[in-house]
Every structure is written in structure tokens, then in C-alpha cells.
Coordinates of C-alpha atoms in Angstrom, one line a residue:
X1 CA 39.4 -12.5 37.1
X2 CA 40.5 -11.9 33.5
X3 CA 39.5 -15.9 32.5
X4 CA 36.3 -15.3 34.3
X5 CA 35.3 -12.0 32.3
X6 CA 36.2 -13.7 29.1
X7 CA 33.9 -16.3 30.1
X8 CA 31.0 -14.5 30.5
X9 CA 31.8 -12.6 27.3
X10 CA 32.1 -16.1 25.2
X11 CA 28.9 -16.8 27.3
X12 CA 27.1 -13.5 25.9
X13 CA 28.3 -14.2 22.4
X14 CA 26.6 -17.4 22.3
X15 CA 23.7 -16.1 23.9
X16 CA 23.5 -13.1 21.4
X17 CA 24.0 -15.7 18.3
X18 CA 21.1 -18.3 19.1
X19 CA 17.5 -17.4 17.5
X20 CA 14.8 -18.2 19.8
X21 CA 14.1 -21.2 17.4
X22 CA 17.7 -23.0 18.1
X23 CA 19.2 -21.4 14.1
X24 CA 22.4 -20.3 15.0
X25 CA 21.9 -16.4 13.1
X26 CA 23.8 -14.5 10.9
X27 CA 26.3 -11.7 11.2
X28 CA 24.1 -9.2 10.7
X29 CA 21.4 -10.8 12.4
X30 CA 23.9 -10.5 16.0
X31 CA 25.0 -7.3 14.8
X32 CA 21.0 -6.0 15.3
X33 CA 20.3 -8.2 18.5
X34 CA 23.4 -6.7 20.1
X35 CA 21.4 -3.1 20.1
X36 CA 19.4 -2.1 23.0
X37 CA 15.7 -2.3 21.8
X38 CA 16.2 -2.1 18.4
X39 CA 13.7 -0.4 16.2
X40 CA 12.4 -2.6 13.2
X41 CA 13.0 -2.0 9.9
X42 CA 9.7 -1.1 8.7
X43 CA 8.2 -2.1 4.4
X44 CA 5.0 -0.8 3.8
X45 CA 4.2 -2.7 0.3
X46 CA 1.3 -1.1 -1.9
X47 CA -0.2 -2.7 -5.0
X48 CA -2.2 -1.0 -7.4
X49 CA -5.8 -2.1 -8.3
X50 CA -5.1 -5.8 -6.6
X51 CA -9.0 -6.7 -5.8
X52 CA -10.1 -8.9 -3.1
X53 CA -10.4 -11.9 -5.4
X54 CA -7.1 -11.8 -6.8
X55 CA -4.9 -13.1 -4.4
X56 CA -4.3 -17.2 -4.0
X57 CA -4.8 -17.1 0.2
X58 CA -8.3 -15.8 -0.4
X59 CA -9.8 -18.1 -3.3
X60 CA -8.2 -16.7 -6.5
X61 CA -7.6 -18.8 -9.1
X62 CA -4.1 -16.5 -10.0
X63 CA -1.2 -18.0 -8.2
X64 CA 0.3 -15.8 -6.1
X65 CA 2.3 -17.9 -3.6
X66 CA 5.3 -15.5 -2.3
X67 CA 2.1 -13.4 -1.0
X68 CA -0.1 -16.1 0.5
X69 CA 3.6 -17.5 2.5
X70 CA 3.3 -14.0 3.8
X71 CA -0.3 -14.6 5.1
X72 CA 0.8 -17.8 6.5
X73 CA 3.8 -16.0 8.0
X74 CA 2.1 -13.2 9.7
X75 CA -1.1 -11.3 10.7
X76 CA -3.8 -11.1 8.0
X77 CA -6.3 -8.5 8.6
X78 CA -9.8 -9.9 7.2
X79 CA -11.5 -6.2 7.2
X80 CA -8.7 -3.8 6.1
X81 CA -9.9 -0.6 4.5
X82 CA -8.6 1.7 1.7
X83 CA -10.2 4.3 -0.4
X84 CA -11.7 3.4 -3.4
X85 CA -9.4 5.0 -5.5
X86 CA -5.7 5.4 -5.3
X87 CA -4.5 9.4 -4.4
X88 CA -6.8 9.5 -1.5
X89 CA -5.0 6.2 -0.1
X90 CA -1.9 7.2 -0.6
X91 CA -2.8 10.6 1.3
X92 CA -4.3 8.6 4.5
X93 CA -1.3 6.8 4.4
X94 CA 1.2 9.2 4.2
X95 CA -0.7 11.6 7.2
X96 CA -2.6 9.6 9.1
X97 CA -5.6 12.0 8.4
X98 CA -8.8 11.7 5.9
X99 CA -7.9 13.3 2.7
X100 CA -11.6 14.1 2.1
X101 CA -10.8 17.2 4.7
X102 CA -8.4 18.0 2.0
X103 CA -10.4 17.8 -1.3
X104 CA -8.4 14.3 -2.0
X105 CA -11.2 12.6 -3.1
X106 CA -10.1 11.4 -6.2
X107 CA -7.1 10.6 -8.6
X108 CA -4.9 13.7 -7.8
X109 CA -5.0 15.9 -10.8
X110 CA -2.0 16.7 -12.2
X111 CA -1.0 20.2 -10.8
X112 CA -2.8 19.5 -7.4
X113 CA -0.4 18.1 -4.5
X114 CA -0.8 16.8 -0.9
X115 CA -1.0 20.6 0.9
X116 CA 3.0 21.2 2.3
X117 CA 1.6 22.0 5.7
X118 CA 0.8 18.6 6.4
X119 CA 3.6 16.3 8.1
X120 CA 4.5 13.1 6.4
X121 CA 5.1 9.3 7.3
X122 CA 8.4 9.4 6.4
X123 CA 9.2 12.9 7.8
X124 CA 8.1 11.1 11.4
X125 CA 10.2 8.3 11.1
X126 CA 13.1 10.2 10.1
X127 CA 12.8 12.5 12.7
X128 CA 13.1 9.9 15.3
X129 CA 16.3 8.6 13.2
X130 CA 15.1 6.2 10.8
X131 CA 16.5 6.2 7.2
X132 CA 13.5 6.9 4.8
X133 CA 13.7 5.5 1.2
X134 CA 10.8 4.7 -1.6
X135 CA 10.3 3.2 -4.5
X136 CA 7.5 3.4 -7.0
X137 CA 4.4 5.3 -7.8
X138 CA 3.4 8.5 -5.8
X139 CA 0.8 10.4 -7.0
X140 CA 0.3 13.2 -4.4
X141 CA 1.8 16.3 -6.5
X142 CA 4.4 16.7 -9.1
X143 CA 3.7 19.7 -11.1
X144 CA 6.5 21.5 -8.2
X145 CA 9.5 19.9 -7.1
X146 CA 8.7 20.7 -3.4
X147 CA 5.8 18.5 -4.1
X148 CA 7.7 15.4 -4.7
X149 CA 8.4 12.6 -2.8
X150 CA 12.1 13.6 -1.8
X151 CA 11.6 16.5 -0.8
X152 CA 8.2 15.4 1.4
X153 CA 10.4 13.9 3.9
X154 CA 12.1 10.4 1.6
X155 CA 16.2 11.0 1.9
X156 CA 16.1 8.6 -1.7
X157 CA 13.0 8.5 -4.0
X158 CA 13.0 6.1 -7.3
X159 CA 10.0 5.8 -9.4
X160 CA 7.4 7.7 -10.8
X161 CA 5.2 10.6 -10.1
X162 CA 2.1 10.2 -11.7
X163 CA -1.1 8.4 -11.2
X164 CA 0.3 5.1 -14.2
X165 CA 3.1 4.8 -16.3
X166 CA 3.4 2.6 -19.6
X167 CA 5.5 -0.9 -17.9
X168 CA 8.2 -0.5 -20.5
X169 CA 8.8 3.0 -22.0
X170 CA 7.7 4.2 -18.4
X171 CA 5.2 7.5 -20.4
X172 CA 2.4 9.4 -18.2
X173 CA 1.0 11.3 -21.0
X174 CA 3.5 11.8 -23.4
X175 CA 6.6 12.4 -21.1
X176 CA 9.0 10.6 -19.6
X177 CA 7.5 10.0 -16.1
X178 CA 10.7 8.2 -14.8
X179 CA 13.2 9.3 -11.9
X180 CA 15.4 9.3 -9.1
X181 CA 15.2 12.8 -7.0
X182 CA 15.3 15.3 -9.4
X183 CA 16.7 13.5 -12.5
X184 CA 14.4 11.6 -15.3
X185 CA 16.1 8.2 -16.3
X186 CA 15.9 6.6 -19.2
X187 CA 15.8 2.9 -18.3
X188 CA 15.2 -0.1 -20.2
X189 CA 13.2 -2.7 -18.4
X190 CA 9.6 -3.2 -17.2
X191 CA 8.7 -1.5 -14.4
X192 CA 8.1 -4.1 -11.8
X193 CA 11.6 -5.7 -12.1
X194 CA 13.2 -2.4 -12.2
X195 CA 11.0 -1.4 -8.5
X196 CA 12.1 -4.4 -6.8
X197 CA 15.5 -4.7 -7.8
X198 CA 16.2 -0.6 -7.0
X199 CA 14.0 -2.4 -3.1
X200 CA 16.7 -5.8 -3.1
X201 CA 19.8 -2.8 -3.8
X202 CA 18.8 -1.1 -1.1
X203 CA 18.5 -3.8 0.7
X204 CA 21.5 -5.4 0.0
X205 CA 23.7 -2.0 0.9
X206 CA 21.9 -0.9 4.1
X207 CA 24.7 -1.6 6.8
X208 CA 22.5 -2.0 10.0
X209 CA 23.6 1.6 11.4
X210 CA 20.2 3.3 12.3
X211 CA 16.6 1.3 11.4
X212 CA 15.3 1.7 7.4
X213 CA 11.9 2.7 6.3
X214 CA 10.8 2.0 3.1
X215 CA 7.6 2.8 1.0
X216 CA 7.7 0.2 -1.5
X217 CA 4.8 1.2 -3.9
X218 CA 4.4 -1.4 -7.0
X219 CA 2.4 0.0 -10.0
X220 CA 1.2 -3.6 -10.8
X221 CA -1.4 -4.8 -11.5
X222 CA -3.3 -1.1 -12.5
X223 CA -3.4 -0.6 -15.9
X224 CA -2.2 0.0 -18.5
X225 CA -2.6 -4.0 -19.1
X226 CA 0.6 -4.7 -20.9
X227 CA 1.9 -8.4 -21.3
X228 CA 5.1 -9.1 -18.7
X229 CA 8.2 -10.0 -20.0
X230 CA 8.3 -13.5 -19.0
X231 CA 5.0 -15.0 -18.1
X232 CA 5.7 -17.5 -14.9
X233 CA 2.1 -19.4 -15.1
X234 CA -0.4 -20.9 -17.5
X235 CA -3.5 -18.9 -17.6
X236 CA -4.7 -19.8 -21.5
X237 CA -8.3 -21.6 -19.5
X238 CA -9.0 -18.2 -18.1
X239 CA -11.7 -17.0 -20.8
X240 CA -11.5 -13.3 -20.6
X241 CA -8.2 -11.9 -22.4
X242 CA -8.0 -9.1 -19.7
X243 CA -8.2 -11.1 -17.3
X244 CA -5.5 -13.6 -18.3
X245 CA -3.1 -10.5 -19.0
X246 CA -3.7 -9.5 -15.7
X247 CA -3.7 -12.7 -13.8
X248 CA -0.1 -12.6 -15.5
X249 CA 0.9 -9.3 -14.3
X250 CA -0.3 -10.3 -10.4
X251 CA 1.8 -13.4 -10.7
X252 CA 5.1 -11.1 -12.4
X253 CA 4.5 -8.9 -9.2
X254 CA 4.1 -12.0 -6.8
X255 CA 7.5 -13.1 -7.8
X256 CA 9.1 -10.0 -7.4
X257 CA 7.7 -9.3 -3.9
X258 CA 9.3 -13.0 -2.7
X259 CA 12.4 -11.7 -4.1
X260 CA 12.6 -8.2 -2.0
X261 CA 11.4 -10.7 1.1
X262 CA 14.3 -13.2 0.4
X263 CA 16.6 -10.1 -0.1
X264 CA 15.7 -9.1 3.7
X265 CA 16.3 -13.4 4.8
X266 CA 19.5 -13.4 2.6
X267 CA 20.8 -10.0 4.9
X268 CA 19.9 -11.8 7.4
X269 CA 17.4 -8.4 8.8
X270 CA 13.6 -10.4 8.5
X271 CA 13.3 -11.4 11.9
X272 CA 13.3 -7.7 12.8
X273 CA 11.7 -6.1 9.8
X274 CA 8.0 -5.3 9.9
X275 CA 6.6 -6.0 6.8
X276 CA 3.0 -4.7 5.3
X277 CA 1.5 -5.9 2.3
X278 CA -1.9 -3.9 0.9
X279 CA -3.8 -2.8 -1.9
X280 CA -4.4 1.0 -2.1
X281 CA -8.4 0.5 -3.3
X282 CA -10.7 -2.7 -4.4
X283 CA -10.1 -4.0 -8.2
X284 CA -11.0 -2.3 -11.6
X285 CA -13.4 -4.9 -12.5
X286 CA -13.1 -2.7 -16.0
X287 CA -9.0 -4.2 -16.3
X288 CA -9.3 -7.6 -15.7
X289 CA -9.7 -7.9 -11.5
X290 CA -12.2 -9.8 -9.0
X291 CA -13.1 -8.7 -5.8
X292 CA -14.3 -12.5 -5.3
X293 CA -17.8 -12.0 -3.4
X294 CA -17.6 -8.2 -2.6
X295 CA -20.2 -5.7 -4.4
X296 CA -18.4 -3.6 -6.7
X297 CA -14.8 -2.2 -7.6
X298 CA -12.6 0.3 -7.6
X299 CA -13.9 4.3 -7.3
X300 CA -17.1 2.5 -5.1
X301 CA -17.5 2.7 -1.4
X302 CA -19.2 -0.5 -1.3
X303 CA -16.9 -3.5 0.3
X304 CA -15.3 -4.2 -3.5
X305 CA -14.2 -1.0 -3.8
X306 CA -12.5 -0.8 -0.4
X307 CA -12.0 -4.0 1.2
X308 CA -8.7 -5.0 0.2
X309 CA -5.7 -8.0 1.2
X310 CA -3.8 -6.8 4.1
X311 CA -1.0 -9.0 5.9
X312 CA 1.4 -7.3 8.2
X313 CA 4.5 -9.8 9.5
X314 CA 7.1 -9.1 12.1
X315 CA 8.3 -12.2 13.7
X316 CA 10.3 -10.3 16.2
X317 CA 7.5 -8.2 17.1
X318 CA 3.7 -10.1 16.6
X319 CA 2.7 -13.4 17.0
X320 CA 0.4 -15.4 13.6
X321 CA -2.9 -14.8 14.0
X322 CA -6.1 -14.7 11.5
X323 CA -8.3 -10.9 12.5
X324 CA -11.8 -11.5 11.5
X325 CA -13.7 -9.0 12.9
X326 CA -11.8 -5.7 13.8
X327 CA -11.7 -2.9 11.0
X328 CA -8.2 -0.9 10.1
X329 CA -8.4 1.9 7.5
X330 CA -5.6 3.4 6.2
X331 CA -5.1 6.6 8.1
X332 CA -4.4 4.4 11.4
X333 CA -1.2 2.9 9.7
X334 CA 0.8 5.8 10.7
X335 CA 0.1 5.9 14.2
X336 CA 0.2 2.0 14.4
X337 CA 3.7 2.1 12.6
X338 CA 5.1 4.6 15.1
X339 CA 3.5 2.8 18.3
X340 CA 5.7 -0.4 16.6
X341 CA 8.6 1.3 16.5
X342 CA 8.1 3.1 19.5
X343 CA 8.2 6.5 18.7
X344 CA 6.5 9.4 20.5
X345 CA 3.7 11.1 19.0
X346 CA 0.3 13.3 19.6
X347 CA -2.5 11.2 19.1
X348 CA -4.8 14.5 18.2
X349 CA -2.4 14.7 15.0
X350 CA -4.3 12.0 13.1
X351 CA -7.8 11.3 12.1
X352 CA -6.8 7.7 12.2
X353 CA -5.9 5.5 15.2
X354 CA -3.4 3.5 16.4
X355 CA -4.3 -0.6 15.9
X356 CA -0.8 -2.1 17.0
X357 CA -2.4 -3.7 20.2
X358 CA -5.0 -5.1 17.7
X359 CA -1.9 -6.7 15.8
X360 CA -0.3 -7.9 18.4
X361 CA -3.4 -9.4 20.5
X362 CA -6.2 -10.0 17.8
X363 CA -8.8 -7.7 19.5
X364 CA -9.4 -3.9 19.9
X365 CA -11.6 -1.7 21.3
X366 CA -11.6 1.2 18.9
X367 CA -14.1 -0.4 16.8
X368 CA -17.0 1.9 17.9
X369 CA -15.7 5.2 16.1
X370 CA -17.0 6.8 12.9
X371 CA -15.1 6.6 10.2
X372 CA -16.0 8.2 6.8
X373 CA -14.6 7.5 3.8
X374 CA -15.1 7.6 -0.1
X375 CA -14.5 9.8 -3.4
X376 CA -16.7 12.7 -4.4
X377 CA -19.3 10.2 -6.1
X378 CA -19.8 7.4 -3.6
X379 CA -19.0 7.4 0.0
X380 CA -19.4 5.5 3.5
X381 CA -19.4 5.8 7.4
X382 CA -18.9 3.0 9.1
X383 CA -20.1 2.7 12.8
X384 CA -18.5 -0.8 13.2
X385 CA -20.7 -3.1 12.3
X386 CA -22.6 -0.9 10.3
X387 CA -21.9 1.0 7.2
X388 CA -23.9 3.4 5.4
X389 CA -23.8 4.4 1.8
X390 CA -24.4 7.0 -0.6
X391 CA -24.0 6.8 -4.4
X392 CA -25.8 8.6 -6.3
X393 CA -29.7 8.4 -5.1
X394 CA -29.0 5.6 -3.0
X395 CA -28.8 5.5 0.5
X396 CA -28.4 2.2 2.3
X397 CA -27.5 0.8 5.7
X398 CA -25.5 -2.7 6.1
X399 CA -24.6 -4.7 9.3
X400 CA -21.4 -6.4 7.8
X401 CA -20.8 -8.5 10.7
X402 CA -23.9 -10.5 9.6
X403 CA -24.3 -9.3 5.8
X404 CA -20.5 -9.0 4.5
X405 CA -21.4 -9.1 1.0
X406 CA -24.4 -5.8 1.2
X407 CA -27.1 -7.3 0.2
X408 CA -29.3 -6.8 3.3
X409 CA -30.5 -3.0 3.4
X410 CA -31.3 -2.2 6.5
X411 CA -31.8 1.7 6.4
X412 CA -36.1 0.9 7.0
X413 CA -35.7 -1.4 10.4
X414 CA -32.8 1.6 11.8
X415 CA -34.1 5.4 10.7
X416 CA -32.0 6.8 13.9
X417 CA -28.9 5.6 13.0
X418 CA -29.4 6.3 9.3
X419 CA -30.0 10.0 10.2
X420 CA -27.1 10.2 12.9
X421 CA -24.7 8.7 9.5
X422 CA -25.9 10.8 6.9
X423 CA -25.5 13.9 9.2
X424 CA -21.6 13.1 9.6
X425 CA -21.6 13.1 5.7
X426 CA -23.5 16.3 5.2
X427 CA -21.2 17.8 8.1
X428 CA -18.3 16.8 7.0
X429 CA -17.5 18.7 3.7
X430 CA -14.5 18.7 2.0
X431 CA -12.6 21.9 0.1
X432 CA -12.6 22.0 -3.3
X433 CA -11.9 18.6 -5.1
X434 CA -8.4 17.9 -6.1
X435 CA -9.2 15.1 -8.2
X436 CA -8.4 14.7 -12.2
X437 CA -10.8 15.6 -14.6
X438 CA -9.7 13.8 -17.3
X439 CA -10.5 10.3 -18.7
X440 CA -9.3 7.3 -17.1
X441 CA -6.1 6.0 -17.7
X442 CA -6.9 2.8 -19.1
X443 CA -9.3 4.2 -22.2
X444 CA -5.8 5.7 -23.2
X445 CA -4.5 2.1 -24.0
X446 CA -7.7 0.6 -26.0
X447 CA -7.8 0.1 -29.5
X448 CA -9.7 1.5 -32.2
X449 CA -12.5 -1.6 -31.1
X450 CA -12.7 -0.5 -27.8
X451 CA -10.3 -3.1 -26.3
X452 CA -6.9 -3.1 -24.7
X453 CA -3.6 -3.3 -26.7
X454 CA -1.7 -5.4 -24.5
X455 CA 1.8 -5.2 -26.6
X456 CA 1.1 -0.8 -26.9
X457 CA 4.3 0.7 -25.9
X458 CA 3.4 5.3 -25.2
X459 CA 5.9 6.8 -26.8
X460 CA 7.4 10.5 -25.5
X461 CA 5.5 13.3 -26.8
X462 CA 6.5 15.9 -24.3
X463 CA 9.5 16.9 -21.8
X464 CA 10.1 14.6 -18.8
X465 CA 7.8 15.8 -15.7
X466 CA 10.4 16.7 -13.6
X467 CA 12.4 18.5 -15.6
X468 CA 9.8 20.8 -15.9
X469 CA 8.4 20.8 -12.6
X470 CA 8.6 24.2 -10.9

């Protein structure tokens, strides 16, 4: 009896050791498959101001290979939406709601927040037992400490709290805009390499005793455009200067992002760690970025300004596949993420949607919805296939199934449907706009000619932000 049952143990062992592939896994990897039903790790990667055209698995010419293995890895979503600017992403993201209800509809001004009686991402997923750490940029409050990102529902925050911070001095006009919790640090190092190695340390410590989410928000390539430590390609035959300092910066951040996903193989935790990778709007085509075929850029509704690269990968959880047709807007990643990690929620809490069955089977049928989204100055509702837009006089109606590039208006041939649109705009007003007033942060970094300084290093002119946070 005794022999038999140490059989059938040996027998389980062996069982519990062997990936599906015939790899014999690691310690760490058995430690995770001998859970019931683990939950997976979860990485929700943002870049800042990565345009459409800027990425080497759609057509760019800047190399960016650790992030097109991920699109060859995993699931890339071919009409992923954002906002066209960044606060009103990040807001979506973090509530699963539109931030236009909530006057978000710009670059959060500096004493605004994201209003304290909304639930967070990361308050959900620790709730339902998940560790919740982030590192990076913010920008959803930090004039009061109850604003900031630990004390929003993140048991560890690293980074910054402002909309941009100077790469190497790590300056949001003139103070020290750099932190972990409640204490500024003074660091030396540029800001990318100092993000992803505070993501690999995490990484490398967690001990596999309840699952880990982690906002991992990278600052790069957004402006200011400042000249990366160690440039990894050639880029001297690109002809405009921004664009070769940003090409640079998009490769620096490439490399780092394979490093925080060979961190994950190396602690043997990838096969069960859902990984996202997204930009949080369209390209500044002012800073050096190219949204490839798409009209416009960054603080536009049109497809340049909110049509961004979105791959999610999950090897234990979703099958490759290539989504061409089936839009995702950010406010649906928090009920997505909590159907993946199978964790109870109340649908009527989100404006967005849950798209995990479009993840995992390529097809949905949520696409007939209304969905509006924008800043104060240019906005959209899309009725999937058709969008309509208003910026300033202009009010135009694309079928992007046919006409993915806008340059079909078909507001004349459908007068119903443009009415039945521009009603949910009109009906649909926000509060009182929470957006900064100020100029935008990459006129702070030109030079006397009008051009950036790509060496400029802000130095302290004020007390750290935190410190004088209420």
C-alpha cells in the first residue's frame, strides 16, 4: 500500500513537472501548476506617445524587436482604442468607465485628481487577493497624498506623478517629480532603465504566494526628447533630427521591455502571466512619431490619435491569433482583466465591457454598442463600423471597415445615423474640464530657435511634489 501511494505520488510529480510542450519546467513553474486554478499574474504595459507607425510588427522602420516577438507570441488586437491624450486613458483604464463623465478630457491639471469615489483596477484585484504594484508615470492627481497612486489601491508605487518628467534629472516643473510612496528619491539614471529594473526587482523577489498585478507605465517615448544613454541602433539615414532621437528612445524602451519579459522566463512565471502591451493615445506627430497611414496624432479623435499597438499574451490562458475586425477601448480592459483572472464583478460598474471571449476566440459580439470617446476639442462615437467626428466645424461620418484611413465622408449618403451620433455627443456632457491649461510639455524643452534640446537636463527650482502634497 505504502509503495503503491509513493508511486502515484512520483507519478504526479512527473505529471506536475512536464509543460504541455515536452520542456521539463522549473521550480517555480511546478510550484504555480501545483495550485488549484491558479490566477495569472497579470502586466498591463503602457507607453507614452508610441504612434501606430512606430513599432517594427506594423511597418516602422524603428527596430523594435522584443515588442514585435510579443506580437508573434500572442494576440494582437488590429483596432485597439485609447484616448487621444494620456490622463483620460489612464482614467478608463484604471475604472473601466469614460472619464469624459468625469471632466477627464484632457492632460489632468495639476491639482485635479481622478474623483476618490470611484473604485480602482488595482483596488479590484487586490480585493480578490492579488498583490498590486506599479511602476512609472500616473497622472491622475498628485496635488493630495490621498490622490496618489498608493494610496488608490497599489500596495508599492515607484515613479512619478506628473503628466512628463526630464529622463535624467527626473524635473516636472521645477521639482523633483521622483518617488516611492510618499518619499521623493534622488536617483541617478535615466528613467527607462531605472522603471524596468524597479519591474525585473519585483520580479525577481515575488515568491509565488498569492498572484501579482502590475501597472508597468513607461514614460518613453513622450517627450521631453532627450538622447538615451546608450543608443542600440543606427538611425543617422533617418532625415528628421526628432525623429532619429525618438526612433532611439523607442528602441532604448524596446530593449528594456524584453528584459522585464525575460525576467518573468528567467523566474520561470511566463507561461502563466498575462501580459498587455499598449499605447495610452496615437503619436505626437509634433516629437518625432508616425502613425504610419492613420489621419492625425495625438489630442485628435481621428484613427491617428486613437488607434494604437495592442498585443496581449498569455500562453497558459489564449491561443495566437491576429484580430482584424473587433474594436477594444480602453475602459473594457478592466472588466476583461477580471473575467481572465476570474474574479466576480457587476457588469453595471463599468462603462466598458468585458472582451476576454474576444481574446480567447477571435470574434465578439459586443461590437454593436456606442462608444464615445475624445478630449474637449475633438471627439468620436463609434457605432462599429462607423465613426463619427467632431473637431472644430467639422462633422464627418466614416465606415472604417471599408475606409480605415477616413478619407471617405459619408455623413451626405447616412443623415439618420449622423443625427442619432451627434445626439449621443450633445447628450452626453461632461462636468467641468479637469484638463491643464498650460502649454504643452514639449515647448518647455525647445530652444531659443524653436527646436528641441536633446542633451537639456531641468534642473530643481521648487520642492519635490510630494513632499508638499497635502
Amino acid at each position: 500500500m505504502n509503495i503503491t501511494k509513493s508511486v502515484l505520488h512520483l507519478i504526479g510529480v512527473l505529471v506536475l513537472s512536464v509543460c504541455i510542450n515536452g520542456c521539463v519546467k522549473t521550480e517555480a513553474e511546478t510550484q504555480i501548476a501545483s495550485q488549484t486554478n491558479p490566477k495569472p499574474n497579470i502586466i498591463f504595459i503602457l507607453l507614452d506617445d508610441l504612434g501606430y507607425g512606430d513599432v517594427g510588427y506594423l511597418g516602422s522602420e524603428i527596430k523594435t524587436p522584443n515588442i514585435d516577438a510579443l506580437a508573434n507570441q500572442g494576440v494582437v488586437i488590429s483596432h485597439s482604442y485609447a484616448y487621444p491624450i494620456c490622463s483620460p486613458t489612464r482614467a478608463a483604464l484604471m475604472t473601466g468607465k469614460n472619464p469624459l463623465g468625469f471632466g477627464i478630457d484632457g492632460p489632468m491639471e495639476n491639482d485635479a485628481m481622478l474623483p476618490e469615489s470611484l473604485t480602482t483596477m488595482p483596488e479590484m484585484f487586490r480585493d480578490a487577493g492579488y498583490q498590486t504594484w506599479m511602476v512609472g508615470k500616473w497622472h491622475l492627481g498628485m496635488a493630495k497624498k490621498s490622490a496618489m497612486p498608493h494610496n488608490r489601491g497599489f500596495d508599492d508605487f515607484y515613479g512619478f506623478l506628473g503628466g512628463f518628467v526630464d529622463f535624467y534629472t527626473h524635473v516636472y516643473f521645477g521639482g523633483l517629480d521622483w518617488q516611492h510612496n510618499d518619499t521623493s528619491l534622488r536617483e541617478e539614471g535615466h528613467a527607462t532603465d531605472l522603471l524596468a529594473h524597479k519591474a525585473i526587482e519585483k520580479i525577481q523577489n515575488y515568491n509565488n504566494d498569492a498572484p501579482f498585478f502590475m501597472y508597468l507605465s513607461l514614460n518613453a517615448p513622450h517627450t521631453p526628447l532627450q538622447y538615451v544613454p546608450e543608443p542600440i541602433y543606427d538611425y543617422s539615414a533617418i532625415p528628421s533630427a526628432d525623429r532619429r532621437v525618438f526612433a532611439d528612445m523607442t528602441s532604448h524602451v524596446d530593449q528594456r521591455i524584453g528584459e522585464v519579459l525575460q525576467a518573468l522566463e528567467d523566474k520561470g512565471i511566463a507561461d502563466n502571466t498575462l501580459v498587455v502591451f499598449m499605447s495610452d493615445n496615437g503619436g505626437n506627430l509634433e516629437a518625432g512619431a508616425n502613425n504610419g497611414q492613420l489621419l492625425k496624432g495625438k489630442a485628435s479623435a481621428y484613427e491617428g490619435g486613437v488607434r494604437v499597438p495592442t498585443i496581449v499574451r498569455w500562453p497558459a490562458g489564449l491561443s495566437k491569433k491576429n484580430i482584424a475586425e473587433s474594436p477594444l477601448f480602453t475602459q473594457d480592459w478592466l472588466p476583461t482583466l477580471l473575467d481572465a483572472a476570474d474574479i466576480q464583478y457587476d457588469p453595471s460598474n463599468f462603462d466598458g465591457q468585458s472582451m476576454f471571449t474576444l481574446l480567447k476566440t477571435g470574434t465578439t459580439d459586443n461590437t454593436q454598442r456606442t462608444v464615445l470617446l475624445g478630449t474637449a476639442k475633438s471627439k468620436a462615437v463609434y457605432q462599429w463600423p462607423f465613426k463619427l467626428i467632431k473637431e472644430g466645424t467639422d462633422t464627418l461620418l466614416f465606415n472604417l471597415l471599408e475606409d480605415e484611413f477616413e478619407q471617405h465622408n459619408l455623413a451626405a449618403m447616412h443623415p439618420g445615423l449622423v443625427a442619432a451620433l451627434s445626439k449621443q455627443l450633445t447628450s452626453r456632457t461632461a462636468l467641468p474640464s479637469k484638463a491643464a491649461k498650460g502649454p504643452p510639455p514639449e515647448s518647455l524643452f525647445y530652444g531659443p530657435d524653436g527646436n528641441f534640446i536633446y542633451d537639456i537636463r531641468k534642473p530643481e527650482t521648487r520642492a519635490p511634489w510630494v513632499e508638499t502634497a497635502e
